[in-house]
Amino acid sequence: MKRIKDDLDKTTEKILKEDPSFQEELDRADRAWDVAFQIYDLRQKLGLTQKQLAELVGTKQSNIARIESADYTGYTFKTLEKVTKALKARLEIRIIPGNSKINL
Amino acid sequence: MKRIKDDLDKTTEKILKEDPSFQEELDRADRAWDVAFQIYDLRQKLGLTQKQLAELVGTKQSNIARIESADYTGYTFKTLEKVTKALKARLEIRIIPGNSKINL
DNA sequence: GATTTATATATCAAATTTGATATAATTAAT
DNA sequence: ATTAATTATATCAAATTTGATATATAAATC
């Protein structure tokens, strides 16, 4: 997980002024980064290496690296579940209506 | 989406007393149902048929039916994103640490 | 600065999901 | 009750993801 988010944010500002249609892709990338970071962060807090987490999940280090990679959005529900379970966490998915006032 | 959740809940209680190891599968099924229901519910509120939603997503009715099916957990995040976007909603993914007090 | 240790990236077969078509089953409308 | 409309299920090829191996890059430790 590359900790380059801040620099990235500044760069994207510029790009968006020139090409607003880029927003859509950014939205996805943003959330992707978020999921990746949640996993990365929790793994760190538990003091695990990618290799150790991989063993808990039952896979290989490179696959964990892929999931934690900022620009990867390909994962399936089942994969994320396996990982969160290994991290002793739970996965929560919310579909939040666009115009809902209730947004907690 | 079959509205049989209540009956199901009663039945599962019984099964669990006989086979507690069944819990794990239930957890998944439960969350799966939840995601399915969130989509179903929002679609209803927007007054859309599966066919109409399918068109918005750019796919076919049967695929929407699959996603809304209670026991389907195979979806990809890209798929969920496409659907939520068509519903003018946003997808939120949270990985909640097992022993966190902060759980909002 | 050399050597482990940890993480990132590339590639590819195997496994899984998606999209489409067809059709059954359910529900609504007339 | 028929018919029309909606939703569910089955199947299969095409597309995508996963898992594994290999290797490159980066970071830490000695």
PDB file of C-alpha atoms (C1' of nucleotides) in Angstrom:
ATOM      1  CA  MET A   1       0.000   0.000   0.000  1.00  0.00           C
ATOM      2  CA  LYS A   2       1.549   3.187  -1.191  1.00  0.00           C
ATOM      3  CA  ARG A   3       1.032   6.090   1.108  1.00  0.00           C
ATOM      4  CA  ILE A   4       0.737   8.649  -1.613  1.00  0.00           C
ATOM      5  CA  LYS A   5      -2.816   9.685  -1.182  1.00  0.00           C
ATOM      6  CA  ASP A   6      -2.182  13.331  -0.331  1.00  0.00           C
ATOM      7  CA  ASP A   7      -0.039  14.040  -3.347  1.00  0.00           C
ATOM      8  CA  LEU A   8      -2.552  12.211  -5.438  1.00  0.00           C
ATOM      9  CA  ASP A   9      -5.366  14.374  -4.175  1.00  0.00           C
ATOM     10  CA  LYS A  10      -3.602  17.521  -5.294  1.00  0.00           C
ATOM     11  CA  THR A  11      -2.844  16.126  -8.698  1.00  0.00           C
ATOM     12  CA  THR A  12      -6.390  14.987  -9.313  1.00  0.00           C
ATOM     13  CA  GLU A  13      -7.727  18.435  -8.532  1.00  0.00           C
ATOM     14  CA  LYS A  14      -5.854  19.768 -11.505  1.00  0.00           C
ATOM     15  CA  ILE A  15      -6.928  16.968 -13.789  1.00  0.00           C
ATOM     16  CA  LEU A  16     -10.564  17.415 -12.923  1.00  0.00           C
ATOM     17  CA  LYS A  17     -10.541  21.047 -13.951  1.00  0.00           C
ATOM     18  CA  GLU A  18      -9.475  20.002 -17.390  1.00  0.00           C
ATOM     19  CA  ASP A  19     -11.584  16.887 -17.686  1.00  0.00           C
ATOM     20  CA  PRO A  20     -14.604  16.731 -15.379  1.00  0.00           C
ATOM     21  CA  SER A  21     -15.772  13.451 -16.889  1.00  0.00           C
ATOM     22  CA  PHE A  22     -12.891  11.886 -15.061  1.00  0.00           C
ATOM     23  CA  GLN A  23     -14.865  12.136 -11.828  1.00  0.00           C
ATOM     24  CA  GLU A  24     -16.601   8.836 -12.319  1.00  0.00           C
ATOM     25  CA  GLU A  25     -13.412   6.896 -12.432  1.00  0.00           C
ATOM     26  CA  LEU A  26     -12.142   8.753  -9.445  1.00  0.00           C
ATOM     27  CA  ASP A  27     -15.175   7.812  -7.399  1.00  0.00           C
ATOM     28  CA  ARG A  28     -14.399   4.187  -7.969  1.00  0.00           C
ATOM     29  CA  ALA A  29     -10.703   4.603  -7.340  1.00  0.00           C
ATOM     30  CA  ASP A  30     -11.503   6.473  -4.177  1.00  0.00           C
ATOM     31  CA  ARG A  31     -13.642   3.773  -2.725  1.00  0.00           C
ATOM     32  CA  ALA A  32     -11.204   1.166  -3.867  1.00  0.00           C
ATOM     33  CA  TRP A  33      -8.459   2.907  -2.047  1.00  0.00           C
ATOM     34  CA  ASP A  34     -10.655   3.007   0.967  1.00  0.00           C
ATOM     35  CA  VAL A  35     -11.295  -0.719   1.069  1.00  0.00           C
ATOM     36  CA  ALA A  36      -7.643  -1.414   0.476  1.00  0.00           C
ATOM     37  CA  PHE A  37      -6.718   0.908   3.252  1.00  0.00           C
ATOM     38  CA  GLN A  38      -9.170  -0.583   5.701  1.00  0.00           C
ATOM     39  CA  ILE A  39      -7.565  -3.958   5.203  1.00  0.00           C
ATOM     40  CA  TYR A  40      -4.061  -2.597   5.309  1.00  0.00           C
ATOM     41  CA  ASP A  41      -4.804  -0.619   8.424  1.00  0.00           C
ATOM     42  CA  LEU A  42      -6.399  -3.478  10.299  1.00  0.00           C
ATOM     43  CA  ARG A  43      -3.621  -5.832   9.318  1.00  0.00           C
ATOM     44  CA  GLN A  44      -1.074  -3.396  10.683  1.00  0.00           C
ATOM     45  CA  LYS A  45      -2.965  -2.962  13.917  1.00  0.00           C
ATOM     46  CA  LEU A  46      -2.950  -6.699  14.370  1.00  0.00           C
ATOM     47  CA  GLY A  47       0.779  -6.712  13.697  1.00  0.00           C
ATOM     48  CA  LEU A  48       0.580  -9.084  10.780  1.00  0.00           C
ATOM     49  CA  THR A  49       2.703  -9.216   7.655  1.00  0.00           C
ATOM     50  CA  GLN A  50       1.076  -9.860   4.294  1.00  0.00           C
ATOM     51  CA  LYS A  51       2.563 -13.304   4.402  1.00  0.00           C
ATOM     52  CA  GLN A  52       1.079 -14.055   7.785  1.00  0.00           C
ATOM     53  CA  LEU A  53      -2.323 -12.796   6.766  1.00  0.00           C
ATOM     54  CA  ALA A  54      -2.069 -14.834   3.588  1.00  0.00           C
ATOM     55  CA  GLU A  55      -1.520 -17.955   5.654  1.00  0.00           C
ATOM     56  CA  LEU A  56      -4.531 -17.178   7.805  1.00  0.00           C
ATOM     57  CA  VAL A  57      -6.622 -16.662   4.711  1.00  0.00           C
ATOM     58  CA  GLY A  58      -5.182 -19.732   3.068  1.00  0.00           C
ATOM     59  CA  THR A  59      -3.512 -18.056   0.141  1.00  0.00           C
ATOM     60  CA  LYS A  60      -0.245 -16.400  -0.877  1.00  0.00           C
ATOM     61  CA  GLN A  61       1.365 -13.084  -0.061  1.00  0.00           C
ATOM     62  CA  SER A  62       1.085 -11.751  -3.585  1.00  0.00           C
ATOM     63  CA  ASN A  63      -2.670 -12.112  -3.469  1.00  0.00           C
ATOM     64  CA  ILE A  64      -2.899 -10.077  -0.294  1.00  0.00           C
ATOM     65  CA  ALA A  65      -0.694  -7.451  -1.882  1.00  0.00           C
ATOM     66  CA  ARG A  66      -3.077  -7.317  -4.792  1.00  0.00           C
ATOM     67  CA  ILE A  67      -6.061  -6.765  -2.582  1.00  0.00           C
ATOM     68  CA  GLU A  68      -4.273  -4.013  -0.709  1.00  0.00           C
ATOM     69  CA  SER A  69      -3.205  -2.371  -3.930  1.00  0.00           C
ATOM     70  CA  ALA A  70      -4.830   0.998  -4.380  1.00  0.00           C
ATOM     71  CA  ASP A  71      -6.094   0.603  -7.885  1.00  0.00           C
ATOM     72  CA  TYR A  72      -7.546  -2.864  -7.659  1.00  0.00           C
ATOM     73  CA  THR A  73     -11.322  -3.070  -7.671  1.00  0.00           C
ATOM     74  CA  GLY A  74     -11.809  -6.556  -8.981  1.00  0.00           C
ATOM     75  CA  TYR A  75     -12.428  -8.475  -5.817  1.00  0.00           C
ATOM     76  CA  THR A  76     -15.463 -10.539  -5.086  1.00  0.00           C
ATOM     77  CA  PHE A  77     -17.599 -10.560  -2.006  1.00  0.00           C
ATOM     78  CA  LYS A  78     -16.328 -14.002  -1.118  1.00  0.00           C
ATOM     79  CA  THR A  79     -12.713 -12.927  -1.233  1.00  0.00           C
ATOM     80  CA  LEU A  80     -13.262  -9.933   0.980  1.00  0.00           C
ATOM     81  CA  GLU A  81     -15.165 -12.107   3.385  1.00  0.00           C
ATOM     82  CA  LYS A  82     -12.311 -14.536   3.689  1.00  0.00           C
ATOM     83  CA  VAL A  83      -9.906 -11.724   4.412  1.00  0.00           C
ATOM     84  CA  THR A  84     -12.090  -9.949   6.929  1.00  0.00           C
ATOM     85  CA  LYS A  85     -12.736 -13.196   8.705  1.00  0.00           C
ATOM     86  CA  ALA A  86      -9.018 -13.843   8.985  1.00  0.00           C
ATOM     87  CA  LEU A  87      -8.684 -10.368  10.455  1.00  0.00           C
ATOM     88  CA  LYS A  88     -11.391 -11.260  12.936  1.00  0.00           C
ATOM     89  CA  ALA A  89     -13.506  -8.517  11.527  1.00  0.00           C
ATOM     90  CA  ARG A  90     -16.815  -8.471   9.788  1.00  0.00           C
ATOM     91  CA  LEU A  91     -17.795  -7.120   6.436  1.00  0.00           C
ATOM     92  CA  GLU A  92     -20.613  -4.676   6.177  1.00  0.00           C
ATOM     93  CA  ILE A  93     -22.156  -3.588   2.919  1.00  0.00           C
ATOM     94  CA  ARG A  94     -24.542  -0.715   2.722  1.00  0.00           C
ATOM     95  CA  ILE A  95     -26.367   0.599  -0.257  1.00  0.00           C
ATOM     96  CA  ILE A  96     -27.149   4.165   0.581  1.00  0.00           C
ATOM     97  CA  PRO A  97     -29.947   5.851  -1.352  1.00  0.00           C
ATOM     98  CA  GLY A  98     -28.838   8.949  -3.168  1.00  0.00           C
ATOM     99  CA  ASN A  99     -31.295  11.333  -1.581  1.00  0.00           C
ATOM    100  CA  SER A 100     -31.671   9.786   1.816  1.00  0.00           C
ATOM    101  CA  LYS A 101     -31.377  12.112   4.791  1.00  0.00           C
ATOM    102  CA  ILE A 102     -30.639   9.129   6.949  1.00  0.00           C
ATOM    103  CA  ASN A 103     -27.029   8.443   6.315  1.00  0.00           C
ATOM    104  CA  LEU A 104     -25.500   7.172   9.523  1.00  0.00           C
TER     105      LEU A 104
ATOM    106  CA  MET B   1     -36.995 -11.999  -3.625  1.00  0.00           C
ATOM    107  CA  LYS B   2     -38.920 -14.394  -1.502  1.00  0.00           C
ATOM    108  CA  ARG B   3     -40.384 -12.877   1.580  1.00  0.00           C
ATOM    109  CA  ILE B   4     -39.872 -15.901   3.744  1.00  0.00           C
ATOM    110  CA  LYS B   5     -37.375 -14.547   6.175  1.00  0.00           C
ATOM    111  CA  ASP B   6     -39.485 -14.889   9.298  1.00  0.00           C
ATOM    112  CA  ASP B   7     -40.333 -18.520   8.764  1.00  0.00           C
ATOM    113  CA  LEU B   8     -36.748 -19.137   7.919  1.00  0.00           C
ATOM    114  CA  ASP B   9     -35.574 -17.592  11.153  1.00  0.00           C
ATOM    115  CA  LYS B  10     -37.722 -19.958  13.178  1.00  0.00           C
ATOM    116  CA  THR B  11     -36.541 -22.979  11.278  1.00  0.00           C
ATOM    117  CA  THR B  12     -32.888 -22.108  11.613  1.00  0.00           C
ATOM    118  CA  GLU B  13     -33.211 -21.780  15.361  1.00  0.00           C
ATOM    119  CA  LYS B  14     -34.109 -25.411  15.515  1.00  0.00           C
ATOM    120  CA  ILE B  15     -31.322 -26.503  13.195  1.00  0.00           C
ATOM    121  CA  LEU B  16     -28.715 -24.607  15.143  1.00  0.00           C
ATOM    122  CA  LYS B  17     -29.572 -26.427  18.362  1.00  0.00           C
ATOM    123  CA  GLU B  18     -28.759 -29.658  16.650  1.00  0.00           C
ATOM    124  CA  ASP B  19     -25.759 -28.476  14.639  1.00  0.00           C
ATOM    125  CA  PRO B  20     -24.048 -25.328  15.917  1.00  0.00           C
ATOM    126  CA  SER B  21     -21.330 -25.556  13.272  1.00  0.00           C
ATOM    127  CA  PHE B  22     -23.962 -24.467  10.835  1.00  0.00           C
ATOM    128  CA  GLN B  23     -23.673 -20.938  12.158  1.00  0.00           C
ATOM    129  CA  GLU B  24     -20.874 -19.961   9.834  1.00  0.00           C
ATOM    130  CA  GLU B  25     -22.859 -20.662   6.745  1.00  0.00           C
ATOM    131  CA  LEU B  26     -25.788 -18.842   8.196  1.00  0.00           C
ATOM    132  CA  ASP B  27     -23.726 -15.736   8.799  1.00  0.00           C
ATOM    133  CA  ARG B  28     -22.907 -15.572   5.147  1.00  0.00           C
ATOM    134  CA  ALA B  29     -26.411 -16.356   4.056  1.00  0.00           C
ATOM    135  CA  ASP B  30     -27.674 -13.709   6.418  1.00  0.00           C
ATOM    136  CA  ARG B  31     -25.485 -10.977   5.051  1.00  0.00           C
ATOM    137  CA  ALA B  32     -26.187 -12.122   1.560  1.00  0.00           C
ATOM    138  CA  TRP B  33     -29.853 -11.821   2.182  1.00  0.00           C
ATOM    139  CA  ASP B  34     -29.219  -8.403   3.510  1.00  0.00           C
ATOM    140  CA  VAL B  35     -27.459  -7.155   0.402  1.00  0.00           C
ATOM    141  CA  ALA B  36     -30.080  -8.734  -1.787  1.00  0.00           C
ATOM    142  CA  PHE B  37     -32.778  -7.119   0.244  1.00  0.00           C
ATOM    143  CA  GLN B  38     -31.201  -3.709   0.154  1.00  0.00           C
ATOM    144  CA  ILE B  39     -31.225  -3.828  -3.614  1.00  0.00           C
ATOM    145  CA  TYR B  40     -34.717  -5.262  -3.804  1.00  0.00           C
ATOM    146  CA  ASP B  41     -36.007  -2.703  -1.367  1.00  0.00           C
ATOM    147  CA  LEU B  42     -34.478   0.272  -3.101  1.00  0.00           C
ATOM    148  CA  ARG B  43     -35.650  -0.941  -6.483  1.00  0.00           C
ATOM    149  CA  GLN B  44     -39.187  -1.197  -5.160  1.00  0.00           C
ATOM    150  CA  LYS B  45     -39.051   2.252  -3.651  1.00  0.00           C
ATOM    151  CA  LEU B  46     -38.001   3.647  -6.990  1.00  0.00           C
ATOM    152  CA  GLY B  47     -40.886   1.804  -8.614  1.00  0.00           C
ATOM    153  CA  LEU B  48     -38.713  -0.176 -10.984  1.00  0.00           C
ATOM    154  CA  THR B  49     -39.205  -3.679 -12.314  1.00  0.00           C
ATOM    155  CA  GLN B  50     -36.222  -5.997 -12.608  1.00  0.00           C
ATOM    156  CA  LYS B  51     -36.375  -5.503 -16.327  1.00  0.00           C
ATOM    157  CA  GLN B  52     -36.261  -1.744 -16.017  1.00  0.00           C
ATOM    158  CA  LEU B  53     -33.363  -1.864 -13.607  1.00  0.00           C
ATOM    159  CA  ALA B  54     -31.591  -4.281 -15.888  1.00  0.00           C
ATOM    160  CA  GLU B  55     -31.861  -1.784 -18.712  1.00  0.00           C
ATOM    161  CA  LEU B  56     -30.446   0.969 -16.544  1.00  0.00           C
ATOM    162  CA  VAL B  57     -27.575  -1.270 -15.562  1.00  0.00           C
ATOM    163  CA  GLY B  58     -27.110  -2.451 -19.102  1.00  0.00           C
ATOM    164  CA  THR B  59     -27.874  -6.104 -18.585  1.00  0.00           C
ATOM    165  CA  LYS B  60     -30.784  -8.525 -18.537  1.00  0.00           C
ATOM    166  CA  GLN B  61     -33.588  -9.195 -16.098  1.00  0.00           C
ATOM    167  CA  SER B  62     -32.362 -12.632 -15.170  1.00  0.00           C
ATOM    168  CA  ASN B  63     -29.106 -11.182 -13.950  1.00  0.00           C
ATOM    169  CA  ILE B  64     -30.887  -8.766 -11.669  1.00  0.00           C
ATOM    170  CA  ALA B  65     -32.987 -11.617 -10.368  1.00  0.00           C
ATOM    171  CA  ARG B  66     -29.826 -13.511  -9.571  1.00  0.00           C
ATOM    172  CA  ILE B  67     -28.391 -10.638  -7.610  1.00  0.00           C
ATOM    173  CA  GLU B  68     -31.596 -10.248  -5.652  1.00  0.00           C
ATOM    174  CA  SER B  69     -31.740 -13.939  -4.950  1.00  0.00           C
ATOM    175  CA  ALA B  70     -31.316 -14.677  -1.273  1.00  0.00           C
ATOM    176  CA  ASP B  71     -28.686 -17.342  -1.489  1.00  0.00           C
ATOM    177  CA  TYR B  72     -26.389 -15.761  -4.023  1.00  0.00           C
ATOM    178  CA  THR B  73     -23.094 -14.456  -2.671  1.00  0.00           C
ATOM    179  CA  GLY B  74     -20.979 -14.641  -5.772  1.00  0.00           C
ATOM    180  CA  TYR B  75     -21.114 -11.085  -6.940  1.00  0.00           C
ATOM    181  CA  THR B  76     -18.221  -8.827  -7.651  1.00  0.00           C
ATOM    182  CA  PHE B  77     -17.886  -5.339  -6.382  1.00  0.00           C
ATOM    183  CA  LYS B  78     -17.916  -4.014  -9.866  1.00  0.00           C
ATOM    184  CA  THR B  79     -21.292  -5.592 -10.342  1.00  0.00           C
ATOM    185  CA  LEU B  80     -22.671  -4.215  -7.128  1.00  0.00           C
ATOM    186  CA  GLU B  81     -21.337  -0.820  -8.067  1.00  0.00           C
ATOM    187  CA  LYS B  82     -23.054  -0.864 -11.408  1.00  0.00           C
ATOM    188  CA  VAL B  83     -26.342  -1.743  -9.774  1.00  0.00           C
ATOM    189  CA  THR B  84     -26.106   0.803  -6.989  1.00  0.00           C
ATOM    190  CA  LYS B  85     -25.202   3.483  -9.462  1.00  0.00           C
ATOM    191  CA  ALA B  86     -28.254   2.653 -11.545  1.00  0.00           C
ATOM    192  CA  LEU B  87     -30.301   2.970  -8.372  1.00  0.00           C
ATOM    193  CA  LYS B  88     -28.729   6.362  -7.807  1.00  0.00           C
ATOM    194  CA  ALA B  89     -27.265   5.065  -4.606  1.00  0.00           C
ATOM    195  CA  ARG B  90     -23.758   4.593  -3.403  1.00  0.00           C
ATOM    196  CA  LEU B  91     -22.003   1.522  -2.142  1.00  0.00           C
ATOM    197  CA  GLU B  92     -20.317   1.615   1.193  1.00  0.00           C
ATOM    198  CA  ILE B  93     -18.012  -1.084   2.427  1.00  0.00           C
ATOM    199  CA  ARG B  94     -16.890  -1.266   6.000  1.00  0.00           C
ATOM    200  CA  ILE B  95     -14.565  -3.712   7.607  1.00  0.00           C
ATOM    201  CA  ILE B  96     -15.431  -3.634  11.245  1.00  0.00           C
ATOM    202  CA  PRO B  97     -12.825  -4.895  13.709  1.00  0.00           C
ATOM    203  CA  GLY B  98     -14.048  -7.712  15.841  1.00  0.00           C
ATOM    204  CA  ASN B  99     -13.458  -6.096  19.200  1.00  0.00           C
ATOM    205  CA  SER B 100     -14.062  -2.487  18.339  1.00  0.00           C
ATOM    206  CA  LYS B 101     -16.375  -0.559  20.622  1.00  0.00           C
ATOM    207  CA  ILE B 102     -16.868   1.961  17.888  1.00  0.00           C
ATOM    208  CA  ASN B 103     -19.404   0.318  15.705  1.00  0.00           C
ATOM    209  CA  LEU B 104     -21.644   2.993  14.319  1.00  0.00           C
TER     210      LEU B 104
ATOM    211  C1'  DG C   1      26.444  -1.777   2.362  1.00  0.00           C
ATOM    212  C1'  DA C   2      25.221  -6.526   2.441  1.00  0.00           C
ATOM    213  C1'  DT C   3      21.659  -9.522   3.859  1.00  0.00           C
ATOM    214  C1'  DT C   4      17.370 -10.660   5.371  1.00  0.00           C
ATOM    215  C1'  DT C   5      12.463  -9.416   5.503  1.00  0.00           C
ATOM    216  C1'  DA C   6       8.487  -7.339   3.595  1.00  0.00           C
ATOM    217  C1'  DT C   7       5.828  -5.673  -0.153  1.00  0.00           C
ATOM    218  C1'  DA C   8       4.827  -4.907  -5.152  1.00  0.00           C
ATOM    219  C1'  DT C   9       4.286  -6.464  -9.906  1.00  0.00           C
ATOM    220  C1'  DA C  10       3.896  -9.759 -13.884  1.00  0.00           C
ATOM    221  C1'  DT C  11       2.107 -13.775 -15.817  1.00  0.00           C
ATOM    222  C1'  DC C  12      -0.937 -17.597 -16.615  1.00  0.00           C
ATOM    223  C1'  DA C  13      -3.848 -21.619 -15.707  1.00  0.00           C
ATOM    224  C1'  DA C  14      -7.831 -22.766 -12.978  1.00  0.00           C
ATOM    225  C1'  DA C  15     -11.824 -21.396 -10.817  1.00  0.00           C
ATOM    226  C1'  DT C  16     -15.650 -18.270 -10.621  1.00  0.00           C
ATOM    227  C1'  DT C  17     -18.772 -14.723 -12.140  1.00  0.00           C
ATOM    228  C1'  DT C  18     -21.215 -12.427 -15.726  1.00  0.00           C
ATOM    229  C1'  DG C  19     -24.242 -11.912 -19.560  1.00  0.00           C
ATOM    230  C1'  DA C  20     -27.478 -13.903 -22.516  1.00  0.00           C
ATOM    231  C1'  DT C  21     -31.156 -16.998 -23.912  1.00  0.00           C
ATOM    232  C1'  DA C  22     -34.743 -19.903 -22.831  1.00  0.00           C
ATOM    233  C1'  DT C  23     -38.262 -21.107 -20.035  1.00  0.00           C
ATOM    234  C1'  DA C  24     -40.768 -22.053 -15.665  1.00  0.00           C
ATOM    235  C1'  DA C  25     -43.265 -20.150 -11.962  1.00  0.00           C
ATOM    236  C1'  DT C  26     -45.620 -16.412  -9.782  1.00  0.00           C
ATOM    237  C1'  DT C  27     -48.324 -12.489  -9.589  1.00  0.00           C
ATOM    238  C1'  DA C  28     -51.363  -8.847 -11.479  1.00  0.00           C
ATOM    239  C1'  DA C  29     -54.832  -7.282 -14.501  1.00  0.00           C
ATOM    240  C1'  DT C  30     -58.731  -7.777 -17.424  1.00  0.00           C
TER     241       DT C  30
ATOM    242  C1'  DA D   1     -60.193 -18.052 -15.511  1.00  0.00           C
ATOM    243  C1'  DT D   2     -57.191 -16.125 -19.277  1.00  0.00           C
ATOM    244  C1'  DT D   3     -53.879 -13.262 -20.491  1.00  0.00           C
ATOM    245  C1'  DA D   4     -50.186 -10.293 -19.661  1.00  0.00           C
ATOM    246  C1'  DA D   5     -46.437  -8.934 -16.805  1.00  0.00           C
ATOM    247  C1'  DT D   6     -43.093  -9.862 -13.489  1.00  0.00           C
ATOM    248  C1'  DT D   7     -39.842 -12.654 -11.246  1.00  0.00           C
ATOM    249  C1'  DA D   8     -37.193 -17.134 -10.674  1.00  0.00           C
ATOM    250  C1'  DT D   9     -34.270 -20.826 -12.362  1.00  0.00           C
ATOM    251  C1'  DA D  10     -31.244 -23.415 -15.611  1.00  0.00           C
ATOM    252  C1'  DT D  11     -27.577 -23.506 -18.755  1.00  0.00           C
ATOM    253  C1'  DC D  12     -23.382 -22.249 -21.055  1.00  0.00           C
ATOM    254  C1'  DA D  13     -19.926 -19.418 -23.393  1.00  0.00           C
ATOM    255  C1'  DA D  14     -17.266 -15.323 -22.530  1.00  0.00           C
ATOM    256  C1'  DA D  15     -15.206 -12.410 -19.415  1.00  0.00           C
ATOM    257  C1'  DT D  16     -13.096 -11.749 -15.017  1.00  0.00           C
ATOM    258  C1'  DT D  17     -10.995 -13.003 -10.715  1.00  0.00           C
ATOM    259  C1'  DT D  18      -8.221 -16.016  -8.027  1.00  0.00           C
ATOM    260  C1'  DG D  19      -4.255 -18.619  -6.724  1.00  0.00           C
ATOM    261  C1'  DA D  20       0.360 -19.703  -7.534  1.00  0.00           C
ATOM    262  C1'  DT D  21       5.089 -18.961  -9.037  1.00  0.00           C
ATOM    263  C1'  DA D  22       8.626 -16.019 -10.131  1.00  0.00           C
ATOM    264  C1'  DT D  23      10.827 -11.947  -9.568  1.00  0.00           C
ATOM    265  C1'  DA D  24      11.488  -7.010  -8.751  1.00  0.00           C
ATOM    266  C1'  DT D  25      11.503  -3.328  -5.556  1.00  0.00           C
ATOM    267  C1'  DA D  26      11.642  -1.422  -0.940  1.00  0.00           C
ATOM    268  C1'  DA D  27      12.612  -1.497   4.049  1.00  0.00           C
ATOM    269  C1'  DA D  28      14.663  -3.002   7.906  1.00  0.00           C
ATOM    270  C1'  DT D  29      18.490  -5.200  10.400  1.00  0.00           C
ATOM    271  C1'  DC D  30      22.984  -6.651  11.020  1.00  0.00           C
TER     272       DC D  30
END
